[in-house]
Tab-separated table of N, CA and C in Angstrom:
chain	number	residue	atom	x	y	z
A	235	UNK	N	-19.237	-8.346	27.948
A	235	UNK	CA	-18.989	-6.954	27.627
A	235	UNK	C	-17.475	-6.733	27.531
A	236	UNK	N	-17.503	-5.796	26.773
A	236	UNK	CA	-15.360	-5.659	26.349
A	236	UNK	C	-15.276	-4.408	27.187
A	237	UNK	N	-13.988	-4.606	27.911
A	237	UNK	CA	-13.542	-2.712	28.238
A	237	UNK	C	-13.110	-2.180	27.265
A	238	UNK	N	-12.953	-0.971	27.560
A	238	UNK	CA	-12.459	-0.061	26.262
A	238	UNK	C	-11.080	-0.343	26.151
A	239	UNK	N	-9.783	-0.855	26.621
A	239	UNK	CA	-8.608	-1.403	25.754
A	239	UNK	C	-8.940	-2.388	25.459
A	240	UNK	N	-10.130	-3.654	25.653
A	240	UNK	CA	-10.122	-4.715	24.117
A	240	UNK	C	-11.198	-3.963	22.895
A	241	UNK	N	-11.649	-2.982	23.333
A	241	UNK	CA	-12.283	-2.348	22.318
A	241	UNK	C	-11.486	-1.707	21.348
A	242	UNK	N	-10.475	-0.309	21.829
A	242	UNK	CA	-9.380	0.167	20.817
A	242	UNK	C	-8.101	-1.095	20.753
A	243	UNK	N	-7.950	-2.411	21.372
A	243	UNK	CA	-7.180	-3.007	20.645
A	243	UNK	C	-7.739	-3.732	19.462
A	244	UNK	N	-9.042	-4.094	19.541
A	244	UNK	CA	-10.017	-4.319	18.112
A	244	UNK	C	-10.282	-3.477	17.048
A	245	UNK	N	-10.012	-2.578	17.302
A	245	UNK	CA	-9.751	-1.221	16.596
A	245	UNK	C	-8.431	-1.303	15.937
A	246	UNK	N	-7.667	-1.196	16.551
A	246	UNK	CA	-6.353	-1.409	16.078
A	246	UNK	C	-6.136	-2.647	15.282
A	247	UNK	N	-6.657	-3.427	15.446
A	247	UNK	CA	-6.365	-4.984	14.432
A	247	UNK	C	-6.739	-4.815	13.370
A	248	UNK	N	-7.992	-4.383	13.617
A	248	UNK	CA	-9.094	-3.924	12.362
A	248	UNK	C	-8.582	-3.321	11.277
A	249	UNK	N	-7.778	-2.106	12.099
A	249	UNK	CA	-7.222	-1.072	10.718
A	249	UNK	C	-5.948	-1.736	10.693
A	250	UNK	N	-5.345	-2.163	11.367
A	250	UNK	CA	-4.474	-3.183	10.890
A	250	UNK	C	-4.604	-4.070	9.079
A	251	UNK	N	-5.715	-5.165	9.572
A	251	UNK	CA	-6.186	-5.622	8.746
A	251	UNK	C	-6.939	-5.152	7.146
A	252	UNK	N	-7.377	-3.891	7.670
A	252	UNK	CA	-7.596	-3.159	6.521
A	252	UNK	C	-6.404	-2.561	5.948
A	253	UNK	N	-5.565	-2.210	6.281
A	253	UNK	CA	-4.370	-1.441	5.728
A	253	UNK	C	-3.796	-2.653	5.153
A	254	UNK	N	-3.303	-3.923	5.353
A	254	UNK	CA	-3.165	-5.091	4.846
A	254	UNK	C	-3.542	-5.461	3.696
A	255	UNK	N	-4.963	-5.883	3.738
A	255	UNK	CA	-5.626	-5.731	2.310
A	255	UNK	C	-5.736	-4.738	1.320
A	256	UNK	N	-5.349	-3.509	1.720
A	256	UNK	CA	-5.512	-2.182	0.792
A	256	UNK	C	-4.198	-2.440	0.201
A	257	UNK	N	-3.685	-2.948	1.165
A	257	UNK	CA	-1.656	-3.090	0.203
A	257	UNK	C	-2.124	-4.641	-0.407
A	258	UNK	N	-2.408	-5.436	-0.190
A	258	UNK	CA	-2.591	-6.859	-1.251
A	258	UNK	C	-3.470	-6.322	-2.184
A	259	UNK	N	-4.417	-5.424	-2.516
A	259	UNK	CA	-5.287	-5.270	-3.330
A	259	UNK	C	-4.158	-4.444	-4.484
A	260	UNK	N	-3.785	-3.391	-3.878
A	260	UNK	CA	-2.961	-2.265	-4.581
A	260	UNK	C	-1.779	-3.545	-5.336
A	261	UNK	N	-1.232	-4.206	-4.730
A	261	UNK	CA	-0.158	-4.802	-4.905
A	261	UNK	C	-0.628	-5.609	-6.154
A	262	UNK	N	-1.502	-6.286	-6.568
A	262	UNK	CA	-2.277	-6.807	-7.568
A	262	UNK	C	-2.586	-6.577	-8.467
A	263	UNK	N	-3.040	-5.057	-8.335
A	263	UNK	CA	-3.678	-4.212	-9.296
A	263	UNK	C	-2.425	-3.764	-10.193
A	264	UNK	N	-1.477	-3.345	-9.346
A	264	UNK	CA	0.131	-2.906	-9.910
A	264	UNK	C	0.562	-3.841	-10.533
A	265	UNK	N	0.796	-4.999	-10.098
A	265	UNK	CA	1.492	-6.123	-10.881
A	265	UNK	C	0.478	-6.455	-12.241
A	266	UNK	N	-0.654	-6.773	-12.328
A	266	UNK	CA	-1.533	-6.615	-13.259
A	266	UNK	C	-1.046	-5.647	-14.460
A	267	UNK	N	-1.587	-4.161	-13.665
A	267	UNK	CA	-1.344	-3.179	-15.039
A	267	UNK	C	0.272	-3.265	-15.555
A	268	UNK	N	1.247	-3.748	-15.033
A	268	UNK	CA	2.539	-3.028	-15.053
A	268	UNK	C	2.990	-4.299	-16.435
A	269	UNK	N	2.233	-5.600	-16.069
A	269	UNK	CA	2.507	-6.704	-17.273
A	269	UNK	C	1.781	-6.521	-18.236
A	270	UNK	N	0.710	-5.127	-18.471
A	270	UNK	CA	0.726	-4.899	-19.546
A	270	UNK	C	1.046	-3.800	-20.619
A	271	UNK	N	1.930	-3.777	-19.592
A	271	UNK	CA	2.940	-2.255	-20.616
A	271	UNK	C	3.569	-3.066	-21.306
A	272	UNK	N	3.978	-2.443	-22.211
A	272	UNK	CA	5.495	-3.248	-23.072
A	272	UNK	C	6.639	-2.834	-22.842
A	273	UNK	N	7.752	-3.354	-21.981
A	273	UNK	CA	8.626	-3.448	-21.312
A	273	UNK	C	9.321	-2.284	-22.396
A	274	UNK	N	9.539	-2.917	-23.275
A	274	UNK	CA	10.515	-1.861	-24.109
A	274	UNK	C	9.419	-0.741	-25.063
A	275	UNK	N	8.533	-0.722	-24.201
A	275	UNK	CA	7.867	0.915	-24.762
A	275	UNK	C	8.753	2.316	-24.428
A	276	UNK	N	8.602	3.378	-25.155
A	276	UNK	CA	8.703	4.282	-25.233
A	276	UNK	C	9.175	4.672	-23.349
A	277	UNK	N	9.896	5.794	-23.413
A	277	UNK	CA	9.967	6.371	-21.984
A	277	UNK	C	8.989	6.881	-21.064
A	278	UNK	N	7.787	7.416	-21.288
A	278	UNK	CA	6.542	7.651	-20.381
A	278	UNK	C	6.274	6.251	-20.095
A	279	UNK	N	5.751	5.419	-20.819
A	279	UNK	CA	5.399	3.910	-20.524
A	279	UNK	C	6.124	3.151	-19.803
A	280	UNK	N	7.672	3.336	-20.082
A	280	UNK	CA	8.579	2.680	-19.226
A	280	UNK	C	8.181	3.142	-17.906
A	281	UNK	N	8.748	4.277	-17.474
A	281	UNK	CA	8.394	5.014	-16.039
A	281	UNK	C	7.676	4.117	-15.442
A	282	UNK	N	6.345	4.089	-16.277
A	282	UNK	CA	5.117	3.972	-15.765
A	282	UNK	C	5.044	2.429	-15.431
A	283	UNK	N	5.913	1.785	-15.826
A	283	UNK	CA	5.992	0.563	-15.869
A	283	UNK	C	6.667	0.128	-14.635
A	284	UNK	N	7.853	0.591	-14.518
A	284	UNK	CA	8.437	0.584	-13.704
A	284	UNK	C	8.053	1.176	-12.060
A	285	UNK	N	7.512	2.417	-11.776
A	285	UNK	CA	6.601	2.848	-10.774
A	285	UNK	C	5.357	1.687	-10.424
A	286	UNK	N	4.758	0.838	-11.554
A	286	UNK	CA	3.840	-0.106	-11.117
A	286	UNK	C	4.521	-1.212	-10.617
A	287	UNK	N	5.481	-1.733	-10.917
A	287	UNK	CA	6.321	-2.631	-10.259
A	287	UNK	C	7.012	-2.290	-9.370
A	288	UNK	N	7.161	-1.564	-8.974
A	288	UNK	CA	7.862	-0.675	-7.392
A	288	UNK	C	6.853	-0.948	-6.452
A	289	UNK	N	5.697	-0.420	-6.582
A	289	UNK	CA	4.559	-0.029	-6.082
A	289	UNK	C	4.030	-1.563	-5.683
A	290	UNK	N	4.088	-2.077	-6.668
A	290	UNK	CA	3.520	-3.701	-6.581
A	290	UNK	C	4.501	-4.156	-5.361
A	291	UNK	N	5.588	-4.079	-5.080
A	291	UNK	CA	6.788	-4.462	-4.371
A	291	UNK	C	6.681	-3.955	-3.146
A	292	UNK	N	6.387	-2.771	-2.952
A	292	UNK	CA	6.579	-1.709	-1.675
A	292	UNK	C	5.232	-2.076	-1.117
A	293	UNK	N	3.723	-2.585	-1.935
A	293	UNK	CA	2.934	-2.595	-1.055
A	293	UNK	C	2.637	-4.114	-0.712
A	294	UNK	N	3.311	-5.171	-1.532
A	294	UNK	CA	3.943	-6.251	-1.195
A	294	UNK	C	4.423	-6.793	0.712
A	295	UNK	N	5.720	-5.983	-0.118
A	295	UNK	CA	6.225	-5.369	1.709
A	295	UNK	C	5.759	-5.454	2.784
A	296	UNK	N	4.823	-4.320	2.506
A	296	UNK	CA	3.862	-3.566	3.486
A	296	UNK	C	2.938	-4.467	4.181
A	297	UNK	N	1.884	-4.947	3.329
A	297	UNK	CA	1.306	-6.405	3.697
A	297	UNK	C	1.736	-7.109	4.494
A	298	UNK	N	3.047	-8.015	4.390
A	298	UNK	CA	4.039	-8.699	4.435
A	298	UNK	C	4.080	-8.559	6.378
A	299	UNK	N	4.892	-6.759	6.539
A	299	UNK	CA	5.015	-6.230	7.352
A	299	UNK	C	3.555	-6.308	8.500
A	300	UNK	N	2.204	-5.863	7.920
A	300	UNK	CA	1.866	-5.754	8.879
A	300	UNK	C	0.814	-7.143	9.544
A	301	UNK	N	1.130	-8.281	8.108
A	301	UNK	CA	0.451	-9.463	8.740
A	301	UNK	C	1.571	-10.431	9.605
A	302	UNK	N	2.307	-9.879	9.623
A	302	UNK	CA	3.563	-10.581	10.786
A	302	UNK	C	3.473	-10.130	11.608
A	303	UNK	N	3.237	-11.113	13.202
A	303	UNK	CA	3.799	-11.012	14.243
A	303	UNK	C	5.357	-10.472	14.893
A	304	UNK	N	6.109	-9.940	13.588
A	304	UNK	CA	7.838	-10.474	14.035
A	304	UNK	C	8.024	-9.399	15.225
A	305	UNK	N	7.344	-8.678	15.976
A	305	UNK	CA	8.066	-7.825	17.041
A	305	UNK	C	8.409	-6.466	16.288
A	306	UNK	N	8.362	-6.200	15.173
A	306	UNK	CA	8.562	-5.050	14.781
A	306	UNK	C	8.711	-3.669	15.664
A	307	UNK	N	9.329	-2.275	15.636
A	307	UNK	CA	9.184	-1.273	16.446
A	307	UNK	C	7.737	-0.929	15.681
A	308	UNK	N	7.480	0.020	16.450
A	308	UNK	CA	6.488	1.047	15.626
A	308	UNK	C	7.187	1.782	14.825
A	309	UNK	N	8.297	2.160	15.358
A	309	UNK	CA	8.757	3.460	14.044
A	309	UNK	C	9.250	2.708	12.709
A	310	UNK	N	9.416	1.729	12.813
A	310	UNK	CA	9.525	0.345	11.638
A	310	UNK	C	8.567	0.651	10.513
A	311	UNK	N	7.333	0.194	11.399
A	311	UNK	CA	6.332	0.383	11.269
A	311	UNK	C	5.295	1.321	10.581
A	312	UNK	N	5.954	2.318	11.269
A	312	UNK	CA	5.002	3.898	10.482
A	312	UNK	C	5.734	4.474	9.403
A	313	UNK	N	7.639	3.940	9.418
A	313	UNK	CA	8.552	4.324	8.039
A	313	UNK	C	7.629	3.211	6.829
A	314	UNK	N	7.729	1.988	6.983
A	314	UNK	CA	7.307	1.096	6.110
A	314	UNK	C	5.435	1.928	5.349
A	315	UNK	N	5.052	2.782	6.267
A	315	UNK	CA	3.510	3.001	5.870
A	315	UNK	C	3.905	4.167	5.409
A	316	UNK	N	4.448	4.845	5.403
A	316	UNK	CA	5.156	6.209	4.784
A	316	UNK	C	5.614	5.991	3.078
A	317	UNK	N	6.523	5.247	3.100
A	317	UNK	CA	7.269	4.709	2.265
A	317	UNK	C	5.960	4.037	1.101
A	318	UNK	N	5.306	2.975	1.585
A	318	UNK	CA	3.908	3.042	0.741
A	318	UNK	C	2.968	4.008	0.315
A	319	UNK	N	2.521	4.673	1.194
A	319	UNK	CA	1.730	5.748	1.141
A	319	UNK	C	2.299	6.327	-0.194
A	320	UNK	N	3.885	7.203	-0.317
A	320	UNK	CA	3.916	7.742	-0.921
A	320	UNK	C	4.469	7.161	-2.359
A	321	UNK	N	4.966	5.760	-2.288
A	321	UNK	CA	4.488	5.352	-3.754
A	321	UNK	C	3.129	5.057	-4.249
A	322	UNK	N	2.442	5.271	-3.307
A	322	UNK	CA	0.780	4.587	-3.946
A	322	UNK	C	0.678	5.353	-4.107
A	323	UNK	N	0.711	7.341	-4.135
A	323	UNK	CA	0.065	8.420	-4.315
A	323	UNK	C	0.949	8.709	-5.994
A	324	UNK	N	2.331	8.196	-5.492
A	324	UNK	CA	2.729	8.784	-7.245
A	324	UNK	C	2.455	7.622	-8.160
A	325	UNK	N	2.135	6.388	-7.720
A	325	UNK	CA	2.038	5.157	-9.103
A	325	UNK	C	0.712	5.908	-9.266
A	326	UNK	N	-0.484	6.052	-8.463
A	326	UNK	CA	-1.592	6.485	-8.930
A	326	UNK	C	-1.745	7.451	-9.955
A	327	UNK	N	-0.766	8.813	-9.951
A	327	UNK	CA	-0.408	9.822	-10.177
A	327	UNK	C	0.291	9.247	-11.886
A	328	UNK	N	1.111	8.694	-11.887
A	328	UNK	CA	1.119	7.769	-12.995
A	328	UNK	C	0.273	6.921	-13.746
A	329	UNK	N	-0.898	6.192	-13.277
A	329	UNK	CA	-1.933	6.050	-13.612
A	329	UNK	C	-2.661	6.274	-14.329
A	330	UNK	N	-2.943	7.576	-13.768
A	330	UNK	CA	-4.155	8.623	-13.636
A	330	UNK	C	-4.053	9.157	-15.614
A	331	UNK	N	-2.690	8.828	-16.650
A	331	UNK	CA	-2.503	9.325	-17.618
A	331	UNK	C	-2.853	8.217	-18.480
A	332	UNK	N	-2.913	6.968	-18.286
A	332	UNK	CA	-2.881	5.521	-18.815
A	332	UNK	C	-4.561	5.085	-19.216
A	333	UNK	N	-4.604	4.925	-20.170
A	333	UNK	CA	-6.045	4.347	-20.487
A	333	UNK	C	-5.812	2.760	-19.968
A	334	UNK	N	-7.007	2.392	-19.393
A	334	UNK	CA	-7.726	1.283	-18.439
A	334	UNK	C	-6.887	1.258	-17.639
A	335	UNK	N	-6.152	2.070	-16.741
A	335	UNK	CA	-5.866	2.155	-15.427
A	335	UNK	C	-6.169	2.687	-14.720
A	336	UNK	N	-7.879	3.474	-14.754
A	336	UNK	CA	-8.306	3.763	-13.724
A	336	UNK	C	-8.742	2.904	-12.630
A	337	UNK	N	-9.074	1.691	-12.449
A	337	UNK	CA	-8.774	0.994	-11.115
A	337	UNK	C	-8.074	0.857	-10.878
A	338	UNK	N	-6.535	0.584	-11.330
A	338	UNK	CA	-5.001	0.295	-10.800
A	338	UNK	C	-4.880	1.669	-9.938
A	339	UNK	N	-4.880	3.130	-10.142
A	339	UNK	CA	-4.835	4.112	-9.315
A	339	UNK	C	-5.679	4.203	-8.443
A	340	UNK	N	-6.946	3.894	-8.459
A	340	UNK	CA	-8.103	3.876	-7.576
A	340	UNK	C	-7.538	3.195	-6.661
A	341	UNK	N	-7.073	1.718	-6.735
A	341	UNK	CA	-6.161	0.777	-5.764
A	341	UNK	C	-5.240	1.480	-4.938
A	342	UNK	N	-4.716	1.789	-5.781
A	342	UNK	CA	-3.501	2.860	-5.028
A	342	UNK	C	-3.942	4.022	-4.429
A	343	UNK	N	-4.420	4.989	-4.920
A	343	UNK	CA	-5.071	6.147	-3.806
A	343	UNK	C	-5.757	5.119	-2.583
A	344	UNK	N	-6.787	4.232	-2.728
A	344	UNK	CA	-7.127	3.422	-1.267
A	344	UNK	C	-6.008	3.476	-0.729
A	345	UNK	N	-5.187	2.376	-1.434
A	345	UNK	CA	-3.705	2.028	-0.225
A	345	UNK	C	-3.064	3.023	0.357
A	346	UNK	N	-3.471	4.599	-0.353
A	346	UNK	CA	-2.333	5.217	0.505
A	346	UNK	C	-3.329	5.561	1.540
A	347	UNK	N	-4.330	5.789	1.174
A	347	UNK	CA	-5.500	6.212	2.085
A	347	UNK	C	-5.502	5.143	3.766
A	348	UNK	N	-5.209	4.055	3.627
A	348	UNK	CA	-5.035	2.817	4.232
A	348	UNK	C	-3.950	3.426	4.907
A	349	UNK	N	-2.995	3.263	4.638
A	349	UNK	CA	-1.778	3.607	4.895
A	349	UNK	C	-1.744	4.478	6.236
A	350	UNK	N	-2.422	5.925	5.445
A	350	UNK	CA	-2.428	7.074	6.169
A	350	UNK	C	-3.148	6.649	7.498
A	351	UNK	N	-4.075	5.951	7.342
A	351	UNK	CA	-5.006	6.047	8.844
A	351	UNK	C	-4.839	5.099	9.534
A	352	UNK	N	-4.014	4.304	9.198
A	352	UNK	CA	-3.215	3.246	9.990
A	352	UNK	C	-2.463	3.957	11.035
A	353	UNK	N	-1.102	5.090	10.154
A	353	UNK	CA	-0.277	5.827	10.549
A	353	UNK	C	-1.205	6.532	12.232
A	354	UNK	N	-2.390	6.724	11.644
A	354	UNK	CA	-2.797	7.964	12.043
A	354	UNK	C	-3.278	7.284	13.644
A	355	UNK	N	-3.814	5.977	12.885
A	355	UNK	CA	-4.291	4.960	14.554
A	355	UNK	C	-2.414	4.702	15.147
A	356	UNK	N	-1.651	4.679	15.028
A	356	UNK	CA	-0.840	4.352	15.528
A	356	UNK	C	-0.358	5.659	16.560
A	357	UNK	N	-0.826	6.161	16.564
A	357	UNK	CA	-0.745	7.758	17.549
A	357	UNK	C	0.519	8.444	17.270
């Protein structure tokens, strides 16, 4: 039988681990759509190009961040999930105008969604 701190520290890994994968998934999906803009398209496309490669990068990061052991603070921690969160809400937001990028934003609304309730387990 577990006590309840190996229970909410299983909890905590968990959404750990899920917030992890929501940023490798997002991070994929971004790098994906963003190689198929045409670099030297027009200025909406650029943006948009550019926000998917940010996004690809920041939730890169993020991943990065929370599958390492390195000792990190928490407030490290909850800036780095902030900082994602709110590029995954505007690449999505960018997205959201792009024909066949409705899963690339779908990715991204998860990740920020991830993000957020990570934040939110972190008290």
């Amino acid at each position: 039988m577990t006590s309840p701190a190996q229970r909410q520290l299983y909890r905590f890994l968990e959404d750990r681990f899920t917030c992890a994968q929501a940023c490798a998934e997002c991070a994929r999906a971004c790098a994906v759509h963003a190689s198929l803009l045409d670099p030297d398209g027009k200025e909406p496309h650029e943006r948009v190009r550019r926000l998917g490669i940010m996004c690809a990068e920041v939730c890169d990061a993020t991943c990065r961040t929370l599958c390492e052991q390195n000792g990190r603070d928490e407030d490290g921690i909850r800036a780095q999930l902030e900082w994602c969160r709110s590029v995954c809400v505007e690449c999505a937001r960018a997205f959201d105008g792009q024909p066949g990028a409705g899963s690339a934003a779908a990715d991204c609304r998860a990740c920020a969604s991830a993000c957020a309730d990570f934040m939110a387990a972190l008290g």
